[in-house]
Amino acid sequence: MKVYAALDPRLPLSEVPQVARRVEDLGFDGLHIPETIHDSFAVALLAAEHTSRITVRTAITLAFVRSPTLVAYNAWDLAKFSGGRFELGLGTQIKQNIEGRFGMPWTEPVARIGEYVTVLRELFAAFASGDSIHFEGDSYRLTRLQPYFNPGPDDIAPPPILLGAVNAGMCRLAGQLADGVITHSTNSDPGYLRDVVQPALHAGAAERSRQAPGIIAAVPIATGATAKEVARDRERQRRLLAFLYSTPSYRPTLIRLGLPELFDRLRELVKAQRWDQLHDVVTDDVLDALLICGDYDALPDLVRDRYAGLVHGIVLPAPTADPENTRLMHAIESLRAS
């Protein structure tokens, strides 16, 4: 099992190099770069510059707010700059954010992101060969790439493309087209991975006569070296999960877990703009149902009990303090051996 660290989305850019180096020194396989208040490519560039071994993966870069050509340029540059360590995690976001937060148009996401991935692969092929591109689809039309604007030819390997996926339709598409799938923290419980994600991935892969891509699970985890650190991380997760589960797209998870009333209560607070009270609704009992919680010594067994045989990789929170610990290193080593 690969073990990745998820960068704190609010981490100041000035602290990214130090945290990235720490992640590498601790033995993680890679670093996940979120996109919330920072541009994921800018953060990935900093992480790649200050590391030499780990995979640097955006998780996830928002597709529908960007031109495919600009994404291809950025991903190509990062792949070359990092010596092949960069991976492009790509996702759609939800309609409300694309339209209301970014002011960009929204269309049916599964077909559109499938076309987006296809365009990216054609652009990478054009970069590698030095040729032009001609693509005409339902959402994107690219018919011009003069030699002056083509960064190739080059022998660089195109960066892998992973898709962020929640529902069965997107997971099926990932099975058809992607090099991997990154699950969301709201759809990473073992039952959902087993009953929905895996079958959809395998069905999509079978349609293209290819091997199903691996699952990288962004699991809600509260951990740390001490009980105090675990408790602090638990409260951080309480606030994060309360915000996430107030989103209509993630209501099916709560229904599946027998918690439909939680969504209704969260939505009432959102409609009243009472954002600071969301976490009060997520009681300890509810949090226990949503979260893996334990110190570094307990963490490997907790993760294996739920995810052994289901996922190719697991995502842990990146430690922002400088732990003197060999305990976290041992936890990572133990999980990697799973």
PDB file of C-alpha atoms in Angstrom, residues 70-185:
ATOM      1  CA  LEU A  70      -3.185  25.616 -20.115  1.00  0.00           C
ATOM      2  CA  VAL A  71      -3.517  22.514 -17.933  1.00  0.00           C
ATOM      3  CA  ALA A  72      -1.458  20.539 -20.450  1.00  0.00           C
ATOM      4  CA  TYR A  73       1.295  23.192 -20.457  1.00  0.00           C
ATOM      5  CA  ASN A  74       1.437  23.234 -16.638  1.00  0.00           C
ATOM      6  CA  ALA A  75       1.372  19.451 -16.266  1.00  0.00           C
ATOM      7  CA  TRP A  76       4.007  18.997 -18.983  1.00  0.00           C
ATOM      8  CA  ASP A  77       6.303  21.570 -17.387  1.00  0.00           C
ATOM      9  CA  LEU A  78       5.924  20.003 -13.953  1.00  0.00           C
ATOM     10  CA  ALA A  79       6.569  16.499 -15.274  1.00  0.00           C
ATOM     11  CA  LYS A  80       9.772  17.677 -16.908  1.00  0.00           C
ATOM     12  CA  PHE A  81      10.862  19.881 -13.992  1.00  0.00           C
ATOM     13  CA  SER A  82      10.328  17.097 -11.440  1.00  0.00           C
ATOM     14  CA  GLY A  83      12.088  14.426 -13.451  1.00  0.00           C
ATOM     15  CA  GLY A  84       8.871  12.503 -14.006  1.00  0.00           C
ATOM     16  CA  ARG A  85       7.583  12.695 -10.427  1.00  0.00           C
ATOM     17  CA  PHE A  86       4.506  14.811 -11.165  1.00  0.00           C
ATOM     18  CA  GLU A  87       1.024  13.326 -11.508  1.00  0.00           C
ATOM     19  CA  LEU A  88      -2.074  15.255 -12.528  1.00  0.00           C
ATOM     20  CA  GLY A  89      -5.095  14.650 -10.325  1.00  0.00           C
ATOM     21  CA  LEU A  90      -8.071  16.193 -12.083  1.00  0.00           C
ATOM     22  CA  GLY A  91     -11.637  16.804 -10.935  1.00  0.00           C
ATOM     23  CA  THR A  92     -14.878  18.560 -11.734  1.00  0.00           C
ATOM     24  CA  GLN A  93     -15.987  20.201  -8.470  1.00  0.00           C
ATOM     25  CA  ILE A  94     -19.724  20.798  -8.012  1.00  0.00           C
ATOM     26  CA  LYS A  95     -22.002  22.978 -10.098  1.00  0.00           C
ATOM     27  CA  GLN A  96     -22.544  25.579  -7.369  1.00  0.00           C
ATOM     28  CA  ASN A  97     -18.811  26.218  -7.023  1.00  0.00           C
ATOM     29  CA  ILE A  98     -18.061  26.271 -10.743  1.00  0.00           C
ATOM     30  CA  GLU A  99     -20.845  28.756 -11.435  1.00  0.00           C
ATOM     31  CA  GLY A 100     -21.034  30.718  -8.190  1.00  0.00           C
ATOM     32  CA  ARG A 101     -17.407  30.751  -7.017  1.00  0.00           C
ATOM     33  CA  PHE A 102     -15.580  30.799 -10.343  1.00  0.00           C
ATOM     34  CA  GLY A 103     -18.166  32.327 -12.667  1.00  0.00           C
ATOM     35  CA  MET A 104     -17.642  29.594 -15.263  1.00  0.00           C
ATOM     36  CA  PRO A 105     -20.234  27.574 -17.213  1.00  0.00           C
ATOM     37  CA  TRP A 106     -21.368  24.146 -16.070  1.00  0.00           C
ATOM     38  CA  THR A 107     -22.427  21.252 -18.254  1.00  0.00           C
ATOM     39  CA  GLU A 108     -22.977  17.534 -17.625  1.00  0.00           C
ATOM     40  CA  PRO A 109     -19.743  16.592 -15.861  1.00  0.00           C
ATOM     41  CA  VAL A 110     -19.032  12.935 -16.734  1.00  0.00           C
ATOM     42  CA  ALA A 111     -19.017  13.304 -20.513  1.00  0.00           C
ATOM     43  CA  ARG A 112     -17.250  16.656 -20.283  1.00  0.00           C
ATOM     44  CA  ILE A 113     -14.394  15.478 -18.059  1.00  0.00           C
ATOM     45  CA  GLY A 114     -14.018  12.405 -20.282  1.00  0.00           C
ATOM     46  CA  GLU A 115     -13.569  14.675 -23.278  1.00  0.00           C
ATOM     47  CA  TYR A 116     -11.194  16.840 -21.231  1.00  0.00           C
ATOM     48  CA  VAL A 117      -8.949  13.862 -20.444  1.00  0.00           C
ATOM     49  CA  THR A 118      -8.966  12.822 -24.096  1.00  0.00           C
ATOM     50  CA  VAL A 119      -7.935  16.338 -25.153  1.00  0.00           C
ATOM     51  CA  LEU A 120      -5.114  16.354 -22.601  1.00  0.00           C
ATOM     52  CA  ARG A 121      -3.744  13.064 -23.895  1.00  0.00           C
ATOM     53  CA  GLU A 122      -3.835  14.372 -27.468  1.00  0.00           C
ATOM     54  CA  LEU A 123      -2.037  17.536 -26.381  1.00  0.00           C
ATOM     55  CA  PHE A 124       0.636  15.489 -24.600  1.00  0.00           C
ATOM     56  CA  ALA A 125       1.087  13.423 -27.766  1.00  0.00           C
ATOM     57  CA  ALA A 126       1.421  16.607 -29.813  1.00  0.00           C
ATOM     58  CA  PHE A 127       3.978  18.015 -27.371  1.00  0.00           C
ATOM     59  CA  ALA A 128       6.020  14.804 -27.527  1.00  0.00           C
ATOM     60  CA  SER A 129       6.017  14.661 -31.322  1.00  0.00           C
ATOM     61  CA  GLY A 130       6.084  18.354 -32.156  1.00  0.00           C
ATOM     62  CA  ASP A 131       2.952  17.933 -34.273  1.00  0.00           C
ATOM     63  CA  SER A 132      -0.201  20.047 -34.236  1.00  0.00           C
ATOM     64  CA  ILE A 133      -3.585  18.982 -32.873  1.00  0.00           C
ATOM     65  CA  HIS A 134      -7.048  18.694 -34.329  1.00  0.00           C
ATOM     66  CA  PHE A 135      -9.814  17.819 -31.871  1.00  0.00           C
ATOM     67  CA  GLU A 136     -13.493  18.641 -32.251  1.00  0.00           C
ATOM     68  CA  GLY A 137     -15.791  17.448 -29.490  1.00  0.00           C
ATOM     69  CA  ASP A 138     -19.015  18.503 -27.819  1.00  0.00           C
ATOM     70  CA  SER A 139     -17.325  20.696 -25.179  1.00  0.00           C
ATOM     71  CA  TYR A 140     -13.854  21.453 -26.581  1.00  0.00           C
ATOM     72  CA  ARG A 141     -12.492  22.299 -30.015  1.00  0.00           C
ATOM     73  CA  LEU A 142      -8.732  22.601 -30.509  1.00  0.00           C
ATOM     74  CA  THR A 143      -7.484  23.021 -34.063  1.00  0.00           C
ATOM     75  CA  ARG A 144      -4.364  25.157 -33.739  1.00  0.00           C
ATOM     76  CA  LEU A 145      -0.931  24.472 -32.225  1.00  0.00           C
ATOM     77  CA  GLN A 146       1.791  26.155 -34.269  1.00  0.00           C
ATOM     78  CA  PRO A 147       5.398  25.050 -33.702  1.00  0.00           C
ATOM     79  CA  TYR A 148       6.124  28.326 -31.896  1.00  0.00           C
ATOM     80  CA  PHE A 149       3.595  27.382 -29.197  1.00  0.00           C
ATOM     81  CA  ASN A 150       4.528  23.704 -28.955  1.00  0.00           C
ATOM     82  CA  PRO A 151       6.989  22.900 -26.130  1.00  0.00           C
ATOM     83  CA  GLY A 152       8.121  19.646 -27.788  1.00  0.00           C
ATOM     84  CA  PRO A 153       9.351  17.463 -29.237  1.00  0.00           C
ATOM     85  CA  ASP A 154      10.704  15.799 -26.138  1.00  0.00           C
ATOM     86  CA  ASP A 155      11.258  12.302 -24.784  1.00  0.00           C
ATOM     87  CA  ILE A 156       9.540  13.141 -21.494  1.00  0.00           C
ATOM     88  CA  ALA A 157       6.822  10.685 -20.444  1.00  0.00           C
ATOM     89  CA  PRO A 158       3.387  12.313 -20.271  1.00  0.00           C
ATOM     90  CA  PRO A 159       2.260  12.722 -16.655  1.00  0.00           C
ATOM     91  CA  PRO A 160      -0.289  10.183 -15.407  1.00  0.00           C
ATOM     92  CA  ILE A 161      -3.846  11.483 -15.134  1.00  0.00           C
ATOM     93  CA  LEU A 162      -5.924  10.490 -12.123  1.00  0.00           C
ATOM     94  CA  LEU A 163      -9.570  11.420 -11.671  1.00  0.00           C
ATOM     95  CA  GLY A 164     -11.284  12.515  -8.514  1.00  0.00           C
ATOM     96  CA  ALA A 165     -14.484  10.458  -8.423  1.00  0.00           C
ATOM     97  CA  VAL A 166     -17.477  10.155  -6.112  1.00  0.00           C
ATOM     98  CA  ASN A 167     -20.434   8.590  -7.904  1.00  0.00           C
ATOM     99  CA  ALA A 168     -20.619   5.394  -9.935  1.00  0.00           C
ATOM    100  CA  GLY A 169     -20.743   7.195 -13.285  1.00  0.00           C
ATOM    101  CA  MET A 170     -17.517   9.069 -12.658  1.00  0.00           C
ATOM    102  CA  CYS A 171     -15.839   5.919 -11.323  1.00  0.00           C
ATOM    103  CA  ARG A 172     -16.876   4.041 -14.466  1.00  0.00           C
ATOM    104  CA  LEU A 173     -15.328   6.804 -16.582  1.00  0.00           C
ATOM    105  CA  ALA A 174     -12.144   6.598 -14.501  1.00  0.00           C
ATOM    106  CA  GLY A 175     -12.046   2.890 -15.264  1.00  0.00           C
ATOM    107  CA  GLN A 176     -12.220   3.701 -18.975  1.00  0.00           C
ATOM    108  CA  LEU A 177      -9.720   6.547 -19.174  1.00  0.00           C
ATOM    109  CA  ALA A 178      -7.733   7.321 -16.029  1.00  0.00           C
ATOM    110  CA  ASP A 179      -4.439   6.070 -14.623  1.00  0.00           C
ATOM    111  CA  GLY A 180      -5.942   6.056 -11.144  1.00  0.00           C
ATOM    112  CA  VAL A 181      -8.880   7.284  -9.103  1.00  0.00           C
ATOM    113  CA  ILE A 182      -8.764   9.512  -6.035  1.00  0.00           C
ATOM    114  CA  THR A 183     -11.742   9.072  -3.765  1.00  0.00           C
ATOM    115  CA  HIS A 184     -13.227  11.905  -1.767  1.00  0.00           C
ATOM    116  CA  SER A 185     -13.238  11.867   2.023  1.00  0.00           C
TER     117      SER A 185
END
